[in-house]
């Protein structure tokens, strides 16, 4: 009788999971596992809060069998170091920048294209649509499993030299950028002295004046306390940056389908929370940064247009590097979203 009951539970659960409905730990094939999950910002940030949500969702959906242990503030290493640890199987999961993945999967440079997205609606639609999925799938051949995209956000400039009211004001500013050629080329073309550094080195580089400035979303400027070491903030919204949640393929392929389904559902739940939380925080961050004493200005439409025209060759190079098919597909996706 007991065998029959267990079989019935297993069959029912398998049917539920097969239909995409993730079952609880009654799920037939969920082992007790500890999962190390690394991220680069501090715990009390949008990235940290969303990671906590992921931890909680995994515990709930697996009834505590799958335990995610979060390691924040780059305690497991920089994004590049963690990406390599996942490829080697020395770490199970992380969330970090897509920009540092370009050395592994060149097509990820698509998300570094200046002014690609005009708003979050376009970003969500493209990242969660066929083009976004195609780039996640490409990671598999390099030993990474891309689960979902989170929102880092629209990036803006800070520096300690001067207010940036025109492109000429960028001249000679030692500007930290992510370790990524599109960002390097973009800001060199705009006249800045672009210097690639990992995020974990950034605050110290600003504090010691090894660099004069950087560019990040309002959320990061606020929660990483850049206002303590930066005077001027210029609103440019020059690019939308996603984060991507990754798993080691070596590790992921050893999981059961039930376990993979649980992690994917938890990742989607955490993504939806993260985007809402990030946008709510971004809406109040600029005012808080002014309250912290930052001198805030917004680049005029004419100057933004001058910026777009000056870096057009960068956009054309991204289009060539990612390939005409992918570039045209993302343009068609954008046209579809903009027509709604
Ligand atoms: O680990 C933190 C990084 O993933 C993220 O903040 C990337 O925007 C980024 C930056 O400037 O490095």
mmCIF file of C-alpha atoms and ligand atoms in Angstrom:
data_model
loop_
_atom_site.group_PDB
_atom_site.id
_atom_site.type_symbol
_atom_site.label_atom_id
_atom_site.label_comp_id
_atom_site.label_asym_id
_atom_site.label_seq_id
_atom_site.Cartn_x
_atom_site.Cartn_y
_atom_site.Cartn_z
ATOM 1 C CA UNK A 1 0.000 0.000 0.000
ATOM 2 C CA UNK A 2 2.857 2.377 0.939
ATOM 3 C CA UNK A 3 4.567 1.810 -2.410
ATOM 4 C CA UNK A 4 1.339 2.598 -4.234
ATOM 5 C CA UNK A 5 0.926 5.839 -2.206
ATOM 6 C CA UNK A 6 4.501 6.959 -2.882
ATOM 7 C CA UNK A 7 4.103 6.202 -6.561
ATOM 8 C CA UNK A 8 0.887 8.199 -6.726
ATOM 9 C CA UNK A 9 2.610 11.201 -5.043
ATOM 10 C CA UNK A 10 5.539 10.961 -7.427
ATOM 11 C CA UNK A 11 3.319 10.725 -10.490
ATOM 12 C CA UNK A 12 1.133 13.629 -9.328
ATOM 13 C CA UNK A 13 4.127 15.809 -8.577
ATOM 14 C CA UNK A 14 5.840 14.961 -11.837
ATOM 15 C CA UNK A 15 2.648 15.902 -13.668
ATOM 16 C CA UNK A 16 2.478 19.224 -11.834
ATOM 17 C CA UNK A 17 6.137 20.009 -12.505
ATOM 18 C CA UNK A 18 5.763 18.903 -16.101
ATOM 19 C CA UNK A 19 3.015 21.486 -16.490
ATOM 20 C CA UNK A 20 5.428 24.139 -15.240
ATOM 21 C CA UNK A 21 3.598 24.288 -11.930
ATOM 22 C CA UNK A 22 6.416 23.954 -9.429
ATOM 23 C CA UNK A 23 5.486 21.645 -6.618
ATOM 24 C CA UNK A 24 6.765 21.861 -3.024
ATOM 25 C CA UNK A 25 9.397 19.569 -1.609
ATOM 26 C CA UNK A 26 6.896 16.828 -2.017
ATOM 27 C CA UNK A 27 8.455 17.135 -5.474
ATOM 28 C CA UNK A 28 9.700 13.677 -6.240
ATOM 29 C CA UNK A 29 13.342 14.459 -6.887
ATOM 30 C CA UNK A 30 14.751 17.272 -4.696
ATOM 31 C CA UNK A 31 17.889 16.513 -2.733
ATOM 32 C CA UNK A 32 19.288 18.506 0.185
ATOM 33 C CA UNK A 33 21.820 20.899 -1.283
ATOM 34 C CA UNK A 34 23.797 24.002 -0.272
ATOM 35 C CA UNK A 35 24.095 26.567 -3.078
ATOM 36 C CA UNK A 36 26.668 29.385 -2.914
ATOM 37 C CA UNK A 37 25.259 32.555 -4.534
ATOM 38 C CA UNK A 38 27.622 35.510 -5.008
ATOM 39 C CA UNK A 39 26.909 39.158 -5.823
ATOM 40 C CA UNK A 40 28.886 42.393 -5.929
ATOM 41 C CA UNK A 41 26.893 45.090 -4.158
ATOM 42 C CA UNK A 42 26.345 45.319 -0.409
ATOM 43 C CA UNK A 43 23.534 43.439 1.351
ATOM 44 C CA UNK A 44 21.447 46.602 1.913
ATOM 45 C CA UNK A 45 21.061 47.331 -1.814
ATOM 46 C CA UNK A 46 18.565 46.414 -4.524
ATOM 47 C CA UNK A 47 20.869 43.580 -5.587
ATOM 48 C CA UNK A 48 21.144 42.334 -1.991
ATOM 49 C CA UNK A 49 17.402 42.548 -1.279
ATOM 50 C CA UNK A 50 16.572 40.635 -4.473
ATOM 51 C CA UNK A 51 19.121 37.979 -3.620
ATOM 52 C CA UNK A 52 17.442 37.569 -0.220
ATOM 53 C CA UNK A 53 14.116 37.160 -2.023
ATOM 54 C CA UNK A 54 15.651 34.453 -4.225
ATOM 55 C CA UNK A 55 17.026 32.677 -1.131
ATOM 56 C CA UNK A 56 13.584 32.731 0.493
ATOM 57 C CA UNK A 57 11.754 31.619 -2.650
ATOM 58 C CA UNK A 58 14.061 28.622 -3.142
ATOM 59 C CA UNK A 59 13.603 27.576 0.493
ATOM 60 C CA UNK A 60 9.822 27.896 0.203
ATOM 61 C CA UNK A 61 9.491 26.034 -3.089
ATOM 62 C CA UNK A 62 11.810 23.220 -1.977
ATOM 63 C CA UNK A 63 10.504 23.126 1.597
ATOM 64 C CA UNK A 64 14.011 23.902 2.793
ATOM 65 C CA UNK A 65 15.788 21.129 0.893
ATOM 66 C CA UNK A 66 17.631 23.550 -1.409
ATOM 67 C CA UNK A 67 19.550 26.039 0.747
ATOM 68 C CA UNK A 68 20.983 29.114 -0.979
ATOM 69 C CA UNK A 69 23.763 30.853 0.968
ATOM 70 C CA UNK A 70 24.221 34.459 -0.229
ATOM 71 C CA UNK A 71 27.672 36.087 -0.329
ATOM 72 C CA UNK A 72 27.463 39.847 -0.972
ATOM 73 C CA UNK A 73 29.934 42.726 -1.411
ATOM 74 C CA UNK A 74 32.060 40.693 -3.841
ATOM 75 C CA UNK A 75 33.117 38.430 -0.932
ATOM 76 C CA UNK A 76 33.383 35.532 -3.419
ATOM 77 C CA UNK A 77 35.234 37.786 -5.882
ATOM 78 C CA UNK A 78 34.526 40.320 -8.633
ATOM 79 C CA UNK A 79 31.962 39.599 -11.344
ATOM 80 C CA UNK A 80 34.725 38.332 -13.633
ATOM 81 C CA UNK A 81 36.195 36.104 -10.902
ATOM 82 C CA UNK A 82 32.772 34.678 -10.018
ATOM 83 C CA UNK A 83 31.905 34.064 -13.675
ATOM 84 C CA UNK A 84 35.133 32.068 -14.024
ATOM 85 C CA UNK A 85 34.427 30.179 -10.771
ATOM 86 C CA UNK A 86 31.028 29.143 -12.141
ATOM 87 C CA UNK A 87 32.565 27.963 -15.411
ATOM 88 C CA UNK A 88 35.076 25.892 -13.439
ATOM 89 C CA UNK A 89 32.392 24.496 -11.123
ATOM 90 C CA UNK A 90 33.949 26.034 -7.982
ATOM 91 C CA UNK A 91 30.812 28.108 -7.259
ATOM 92 C CA UNK A 92 27.164 27.336 -8.047
ATOM 93 C CA UNK A 93 25.392 30.676 -8.711
ATOM 94 C CA UNK A 94 25.760 34.466 -8.940
ATOM 95 C CA UNK A 95 24.149 37.617 -10.212
ATOM 96 C CA UNK A 96 26.255 40.243 -11.948
ATOM 97 C CA UNK A 97 26.853 42.383 -14.952
ATOM 98 C CA UNK A 98 26.299 41.261 -18.520
ATOM 99 C CA UNK A 99 29.054 43.705 -19.520
ATOM 100 C CA UNK A 100 31.812 41.513 -18.115
ATOM 101 C CA UNK A 101 30.423 38.506 -20.028
ATOM 102 C CA UNK A 102 31.367 39.963 -23.421
ATOM 103 C CA UNK A 103 34.790 38.286 -23.278
ATOM 104 C CA UNK A 104 32.951 34.947 -22.900
ATOM 105 C CA UNK A 105 29.922 35.568 -25.161
ATOM 106 C CA UNK A 106 30.542 38.521 -27.539
ATOM 107 C CA UNK A 107 26.815 38.905 -28.331
ATOM 108 C CA UNK A 108 26.276 40.160 -24.760
ATOM 109 C CA UNK A 109 27.731 43.467 -26.019
ATOM 110 C CA UNK A 110 24.241 44.091 -27.408
ATOM 111 C CA UNK A 111 23.144 45.218 -23.939
ATOM 112 C CA UNK A 112 26.015 47.731 -23.759
ATOM 113 C CA UNK A 113 24.759 49.661 -26.800
ATOM 114 C CA UNK A 114 24.346 53.321 -25.792
ATOM 115 C CA UNK A 115 20.718 54.481 -25.788
ATOM 116 C CA UNK A 116 19.442 51.037 -26.939
ATOM 117 C CA UNK A 117 16.441 51.193 -24.609
ATOM 118 C CA UNK A 118 14.434 54.388 -24.015
ATOM 119 C CA UNK A 119 12.610 53.058 -20.952
ATOM 120 C CA UNK A 120 12.072 50.048 -18.681
ATOM 121 C CA UNK A 121 9.101 48.808 -20.713
ATOM 122 C CA UNK A 122 11.345 48.320 -23.749
ATOM 123 C CA UNK A 123 14.070 46.739 -21.627
ATOM 124 C CA UNK A 124 11.710 44.220 -19.998
ATOM 125 C CA UNK A 125 10.105 43.281 -23.327
ATOM 126 C CA UNK A 126 13.388 42.690 -25.160
ATOM 127 C CA UNK A 127 15.325 41.080 -22.299
ATOM 128 C CA UNK A 128 12.444 38.710 -21.436
ATOM 129 C CA UNK A 129 11.651 38.085 -25.128
ATOM 130 C CA UNK A 130 13.242 35.886 -27.797
ATOM 131 C CA UNK A 131 16.387 38.004 -28.230
ATOM 132 C CA UNK A 132 17.146 38.034 -24.514
ATOM 133 C CA UNK A 133 16.584 34.290 -24.306
ATOM 134 C CA UNK A 134 18.813 33.687 -27.351
ATOM 135 C CA UNK A 135 21.711 35.418 -25.582
ATOM 136 C CA UNK A 136 21.107 33.467 -22.374
ATOM 137 C CA UNK A 137 21.138 30.241 -24.403
ATOM 138 C CA UNK A 138 24.490 31.211 -25.964
ATOM 139 C CA UNK A 139 26.076 31.193 -22.512
ATOM 140 C CA UNK A 140 25.570 27.422 -22.277
ATOM 141 C CA UNK A 141 28.347 26.680 -24.781
ATOM 142 C CA UNK A 142 30.728 28.557 -22.446
ATOM 143 C CA UNK A 143 29.757 26.650 -19.286
ATOM 144 C CA UNK A 144 27.188 29.082 -17.894
ATOM 145 C CA UNK A 145 23.403 28.828 -17.520
ATOM 146 C CA UNK A 146 21.642 32.185 -17.758
ATOM 147 C CA UNK A 147 18.399 32.053 -15.783
ATOM 148 C CA UNK A 148 16.879 35.559 -15.846
ATOM 149 C CA UNK A 149 17.768 39.220 -16.185
ATOM 150 C CA UNK A 150 17.445 41.638 -13.288
ATOM 151 C CA UNK A 151 17.547 45.443 -13.515
ATOM 152 C CA UNK A 152 20.727 47.321 -12.784
ATOM 153 C CA UNK A 153 19.237 50.400 -14.435
ATOM 154 C CA UNK A 154 19.884 53.483 -16.540
ATOM 155 C CA UNK A 155 23.417 54.710 -16.004
ATOM 156 C CA UNK A 156 24.417 58.289 -15.083
ATOM 157 C CA UNK A 157 27.710 60.136 -14.621
ATOM 158 C CA UNK A 158 29.383 61.296 -11.400
ATOM 159 C CA UNK A 159 32.741 62.998 -10.991
ATOM 160 C CA UNK A 160 34.759 65.298 -8.722
ATOM 161 C CA UNK A 161 36.115 67.732 -11.300
ATOM 162 C CA UNK A 162 33.205 69.706 -12.710
ATOM 163 C CA UNK A 163 29.548 69.675 -13.677
ATOM 164 C CA UNK A 164 29.212 68.023 -17.102
ATOM 165 C CA UNK A 165 26.978 70.429 -19.056
ATOM 166 C CA UNK A 166 28.468 69.626 -22.446
ATOM 167 C CA UNK A 167 30.543 66.873 -24.017
ATOM 168 C CA UNK A 168 33.585 69.145 -23.781
ATOM 169 C CA UNK A 169 33.279 69.041 -19.985
ATOM 170 C CA UNK A 170 34.088 65.321 -20.110
ATOM 171 C CA UNK A 171 37.514 66.106 -21.574
ATOM 172 C CA UNK A 172 40.380 64.635 -19.538
ATOM 173 C CA UNK A 173 38.196 63.290 -16.719
ATOM 174 C CA UNK A 174 39.627 59.964 -15.469
ATOM 175 C CA UNK A 175 36.397 57.990 -15.705
ATOM 176 C CA UNK A 176 36.117 54.456 -14.339
ATOM 177 C CA UNK A 177 34.180 52.162 -16.631
ATOM 178 C CA UNK A 178 33.309 48.462 -16.451
ATOM 179 C CA UNK A 179 35.828 46.022 -17.907
ATOM 180 C CA UNK A 180 34.191 46.089 -21.319
ATOM 181 C CA UNK A 181 35.330 47.471 -24.685
ATOM 182 C CA UNK A 182 32.030 49.132 -25.593
ATOM 183 C CA UNK A 183 32.167 51.241 -22.436
ATOM 184 C CA UNK A 184 35.887 51.941 -22.930
ATOM 185 C CA UNK A 185 35.373 52.996 -26.577
ATOM 186 C CA UNK A 186 32.261 55.033 -25.797
ATOM 187 C CA UNK A 187 33.860 57.238 -23.158
ATOM 188 C CA UNK A 188 37.184 57.550 -24.936
ATOM 189 C CA UNK A 189 35.252 58.755 -27.995
ATOM 190 C CA UNK A 190 33.463 61.278 -25.764
ATOM 191 C CA UNK A 191 36.837 62.636 -24.640
ATOM 192 C CA UNK A 192 37.147 61.086 -21.175
ATOM 193 C CA UNK A 193 40.195 59.148 -19.995
ATOM 194 C CA UNK A 194 38.323 55.834 -19.559
ATOM 195 C CA UNK A 195 39.855 53.430 -17.024
ATOM 196 C CA UNK A 196 38.494 49.847 -16.640
ATOM 197 C CA UNK A 197 38.123 48.658 -13.032
ATOM 198 C CA UNK A 198 36.031 46.005 -11.280
ATOM 199 C CA UNK A 199 33.125 47.286 -9.205
ATOM 200 C CA UNK A 200 34.781 46.019 -6.010
ATOM 201 C CA UNK A 201 37.747 48.397 -6.600
ATOM 202 C CA UNK A 202 35.621 51.421 -7.460
ATOM 203 C CA UNK A 203 34.916 53.139 -4.136
ATOM 204 C CA UNK A 204 38.598 53.095 -3.116
ATOM 205 C CA UNK A 205 39.643 54.361 -6.547
ATOM 206 C CA UNK A 206 37.257 57.297 -6.156
ATOM 207 C CA UNK A 207 38.298 57.927 -2.541
ATOM 208 C CA UNK A 208 42.020 57.971 -3.394
ATOM 209 C CA UNK A 209 41.375 59.996 -6.566
ATOM 210 C CA UNK A 210 42.911 57.254 -8.687
ATOM 211 C CA UNK A 211 39.881 58.050 -10.827
ATOM 212 C CA UNK A 212 37.819 61.250 -10.949
ATOM 213 C CA UNK A 213 34.455 59.744 -11.784
ATOM 214 C CA UNK A 214 32.309 56.788 -12.735
ATOM 215 C CA UNK A 215 28.894 55.955 -14.195
ATOM 216 C CA UNK A 216 26.194 53.844 -12.583
ATOM 217 C CA UNK A 217 22.439 53.912 -11.896
ATOM 218 C CA UNK A 218 21.124 56.237 -9.161
ATOM 219 C CA UNK A 219 20.485 53.200 -6.950
ATOM 220 C CA UNK A 220 24.143 52.178 -6.922
ATOM 221 C CA UNK A 221 25.405 55.760 -6.532
ATOM 222 C CA UNK A 222 23.207 56.022 -3.417
ATOM 223 C CA UNK A 223 23.588 52.591 -1.794
ATOM 224 C CA UNK A 224 27.322 52.303 -2.548
ATOM 225 C CA UNK A 225 27.695 55.761 -0.930
ATOM 226 C CA UNK A 226 29.478 57.287 -3.912
ATOM 227 C CA UNK A 227 28.039 60.642 -2.775
ATOM 228 C CA UNK A 228 30.677 60.531 -0.012
ATOM 229 C CA UNK A 229 33.455 60.729 -2.633
ATOM 230 C CA UNK A 230 31.723 62.359 -5.613
ATOM 231 C CA UNK A 231 30.521 65.974 -5.934
ATOM 232 C CA UNK A 232 28.826 66.238 -9.340
ATOM 233 C CA UNK A 233 26.048 64.036 -10.756
ATOM 234 C CA UNK A 234 25.003 64.483 -14.391
ATOM 235 C CA UNK A 235 21.814 62.788 -15.544
ATOM 236 C CA UNK A 236 22.540 61.234 -18.954
ATOM 237 C CA UNK A 237 20.717 57.863 -18.965
ATOM 238 C CA UNK A 238 23.274 56.918 -21.594
ATOM 239 C CA UNK A 239 22.677 53.162 -21.394
ATOM 240 C CA UNK A 240 20.391 50.668 -19.619
ATOM 241 C CA UNK A 241 22.371 47.941 -17.829
ATOM 242 C CA UNK A 242 20.840 44.564 -16.967
ATOM 243 C CA UNK A 243 22.161 42.138 -14.387
ATOM 244 C CA UNK A 244 22.014 38.433 -15.202
ATOM 245 C CA UNK A 245 21.499 35.530 -12.800
ATOM 246 C CA UNK A 246 23.900 32.709 -13.667
ATOM 247 C CA UNK A 247 24.493 29.096 -12.656
ATOM 248 C CA UNK A 248 27.487 26.858 -13.257
ATOM 249 C CA UNK A 249 26.519 24.509 -16.136
ATOM 250 C CA UNK A 250 28.762 21.792 -14.669
ATOM 251 C CA UNK A 251 26.630 21.958 -11.528
ATOM 252 C CA UNK A 252 23.246 22.721 -13.150
ATOM 253 C CA UNK A 253 23.393 19.681 -15.459
ATOM 254 C CA UNK A 254 23.666 17.397 -12.395
ATOM 255 C CA UNK A 255 20.406 18.736 -10.916
ATOM 256 C CA UNK A 256 17.125 16.923 -11.430
ATOM 257 C CA UNK A 257 14.447 18.551 -13.585
ATOM 258 C CA UNK A 258 12.436 19.168 -10.406
ATOM 259 C CA UNK A 259 15.356 21.051 -8.841
ATOM 260 C CA UNK A 260 15.968 23.072 -12.009
ATOM 261 C CA UNK A 261 12.259 23.972 -12.193
ATOM 262 C CA UNK A 262 12.281 25.165 -8.583
ATOM 263 C CA UNK A 263 15.372 27.347 -9.146
ATOM 264 C CA UNK A 264 13.915 28.808 -12.361
ATOM 265 C CA UNK A 265 10.591 29.655 -10.686
ATOM 266 C CA UNK A 266 12.376 31.232 -7.734
ATOM 267 C CA UNK A 267 14.584 33.209 -10.148
ATOM 268 C CA UNK A 268 11.530 34.567 -11.989
ATOM 269 C CA UNK A 269 9.827 35.501 -8.713
ATOM 270 C CA UNK A 270 12.976 37.277 -7.514
ATOM 271 C CA UNK A 271 13.322 39.070 -10.881
ATOM 272 C CA UNK A 272 9.785 40.494 -10.653
ATOM 273 C CA UNK A 273 10.431 41.646 -7.077
ATOM 274 C CA UNK A 274 13.837 43.122 -8.004
ATOM 275 C CA UNK A 275 12.534 45.221 -10.893
ATOM 276 C CA UNK A 276 9.754 46.718 -8.780
ATOM 277 C CA UNK A 277 12.037 47.308 -5.794
ATOM 278 C CA UNK A 278 14.767 48.849 -7.990
ATOM 279 C CA UNK A 279 12.325 51.224 -9.709
ATOM 280 C CA UNK A 280 10.803 52.344 -6.427
ATOM 281 C CA UNK A 281 14.287 53.020 -5.043
ATOM 282 C CA UNK A 282 15.429 54.786 -8.252
ATOM 283 C CA UNK A 283 12.403 57.107 -8.091
ATOM 284 C CA UNK A 284 13.556 58.500 -4.727
ATOM 285 C CA UNK A 285 17.333 58.093 -5.094
ATOM 286 C CA UNK A 286 18.026 61.283 -7.077
ATOM 287 C CA UNK A 287 16.332 63.441 -4.453
ATOM 288 C CA UNK A 288 18.218 61.636 -1.704
ATOM 289 C CA UNK A 289 21.523 62.192 -3.511
ATOM 290 C CA UNK A 290 20.801 65.929 -3.741
ATOM 291 C CA UNK A 291 19.991 65.817 -0.056
ATOM 292 C CA UNK A 292 23.407 64.245 0.534
ATOM 293 C CA UNK A 293 24.974 67.329 -1.074
ATOM 294 C CA UNK A 294 25.586 66.170 -4.672
ATOM 295 C CA UNK A 295 25.400 68.924 -7.313
ATOM 296 C CA UNK A 296 22.908 67.478 -9.848
ATOM 297 C CA UNK A 297 22.398 68.631 -13.444
ATOM 298 C CA UNK A 298 20.647 67.036 -16.398
ATOM 299 C CA UNK A 299 22.320 66.983 -19.800
ATOM 300 C CA UNK A 300 20.139 68.960 -22.217
ATOM 301 C CA UNK A 301 18.395 67.260 -25.130
ATOM 302 C CA UNK A 302 20.760 69.000 -27.560
ATOM 303 C CA UNK A 303 23.821 67.722 -25.691
ATOM 304 C CA UNK A 304 22.355 64.205 -25.499
ATOM 305 C CA UNK A 305 21.827 64.381 -29.258
ATOM 306 C CA UNK A 306 25.466 65.489 -29.715
ATOM 307 C CA UNK A 307 26.512 62.521 -27.517
ATOM 308 C CA UNK A 308 24.432 60.101 -29.581
ATOM 309 C CA UNK A 309 25.888 61.405 -32.847
ATOM 310 C CA UNK A 310 29.463 61.314 -31.558
ATOM 311 C CA UNK A 311 29.178 57.678 -30.422
ATOM 312 C CA UNK A 312 27.199 56.447 -33.438
ATOM 313 C CA UNK A 313 30.342 54.609 -34.700
ATOM 314 C CA UNK A 314 30.334 52.648 -31.406
ATOM 315 C CA UNK A 315 26.748 51.567 -32.028
ATOM 316 C CA UNK A 316 27.628 50.537 -35.571
ATOM 317 C CA UNK A 317 30.559 48.488 -34.247
ATOM 318 C CA UNK A 318 28.263 46.680 -31.756
ATOM 319 C CA UNK A 319 25.883 45.916 -34.641
ATOM 320 C CA UNK A 320 28.770 44.437 -36.627
ATOM 321 C CA UNK A 321 30.193 42.521 -33.648
ATOM 322 C CA UNK A 322 26.890 40.888 -32.605
ATOM 323 C CA UNK A 323 25.936 40.166 -36.235
ATOM 324 C CA UNK A 324 23.298 41.603 -38.550
ATOM 325 C CA UNK A 325 20.730 38.902 -37.765
ATOM 326 C CA UNK A 326 20.724 39.556 -34.019
ATOM 327 C CA UNK A 327 20.962 43.334 -34.478
ATOM 328 C CA UNK A 328 18.006 43.383 -36.892
ATOM 329 C CA UNK A 329 16.014 41.103 -34.586
ATOM 330 C CA UNK A 330 16.445 43.458 -31.641
ATOM 331 C CA UNK A 331 15.475 46.460 -33.800
ATOM 332 C CA UNK A 332 12.326 44.614 -34.891
ATOM 333 C CA UNK A 333 11.553 43.762 -31.249
ATOM 334 C CA UNK A 334 11.970 47.420 -30.291
ATOM 335 C CA UNK A 335 9.745 48.576 -33.161
ATOM 336 C CA UNK A 336 7.081 46.116 -32.010
ATOM 337 C CA UNK A 337 7.189 47.346 -28.426
ATOM 338 C CA UNK A 338 7.186 51.019 -29.507
ATOM 339 C CA UNK A 339 4.147 50.427 -31.727
ATOM 340 C CA UNK A 340 2.067 49.157 -28.789
HETATM 341 O O1 LIG B 1 28.935 43.303 -8.857
HETATM 342 C C1 LIG B 1 28.344 44.525 -9.113
HETATM 343 C C2 LIG B 1 28.176 44.626 -10.587
HETATM 344 O O2 LIG B 1 27.511 43.492 -11.046
HETATM 345 C C3 LIG B 1 27.366 45.769 -11.132
HETATM 346 O O3 LIG B 1 27.136 46.757 -10.239
HETATM 347 C C4 LIG B 1 27.990 46.150 -12.438
HETATM 348 O O4 LIG B 1 27.150 48.256 -12.909
HETATM 349 C C5 LIG B 1 28.126 47.600 -12.622
HETATM 350 C C6 LIG B 1 29.453 48.206 -12.446
HETATM 351 O O5 LIG B 1 29.525 49.452 -12.579
HETATM 352 O O6 LIG B 1 30.419 47.439 -12.239
#
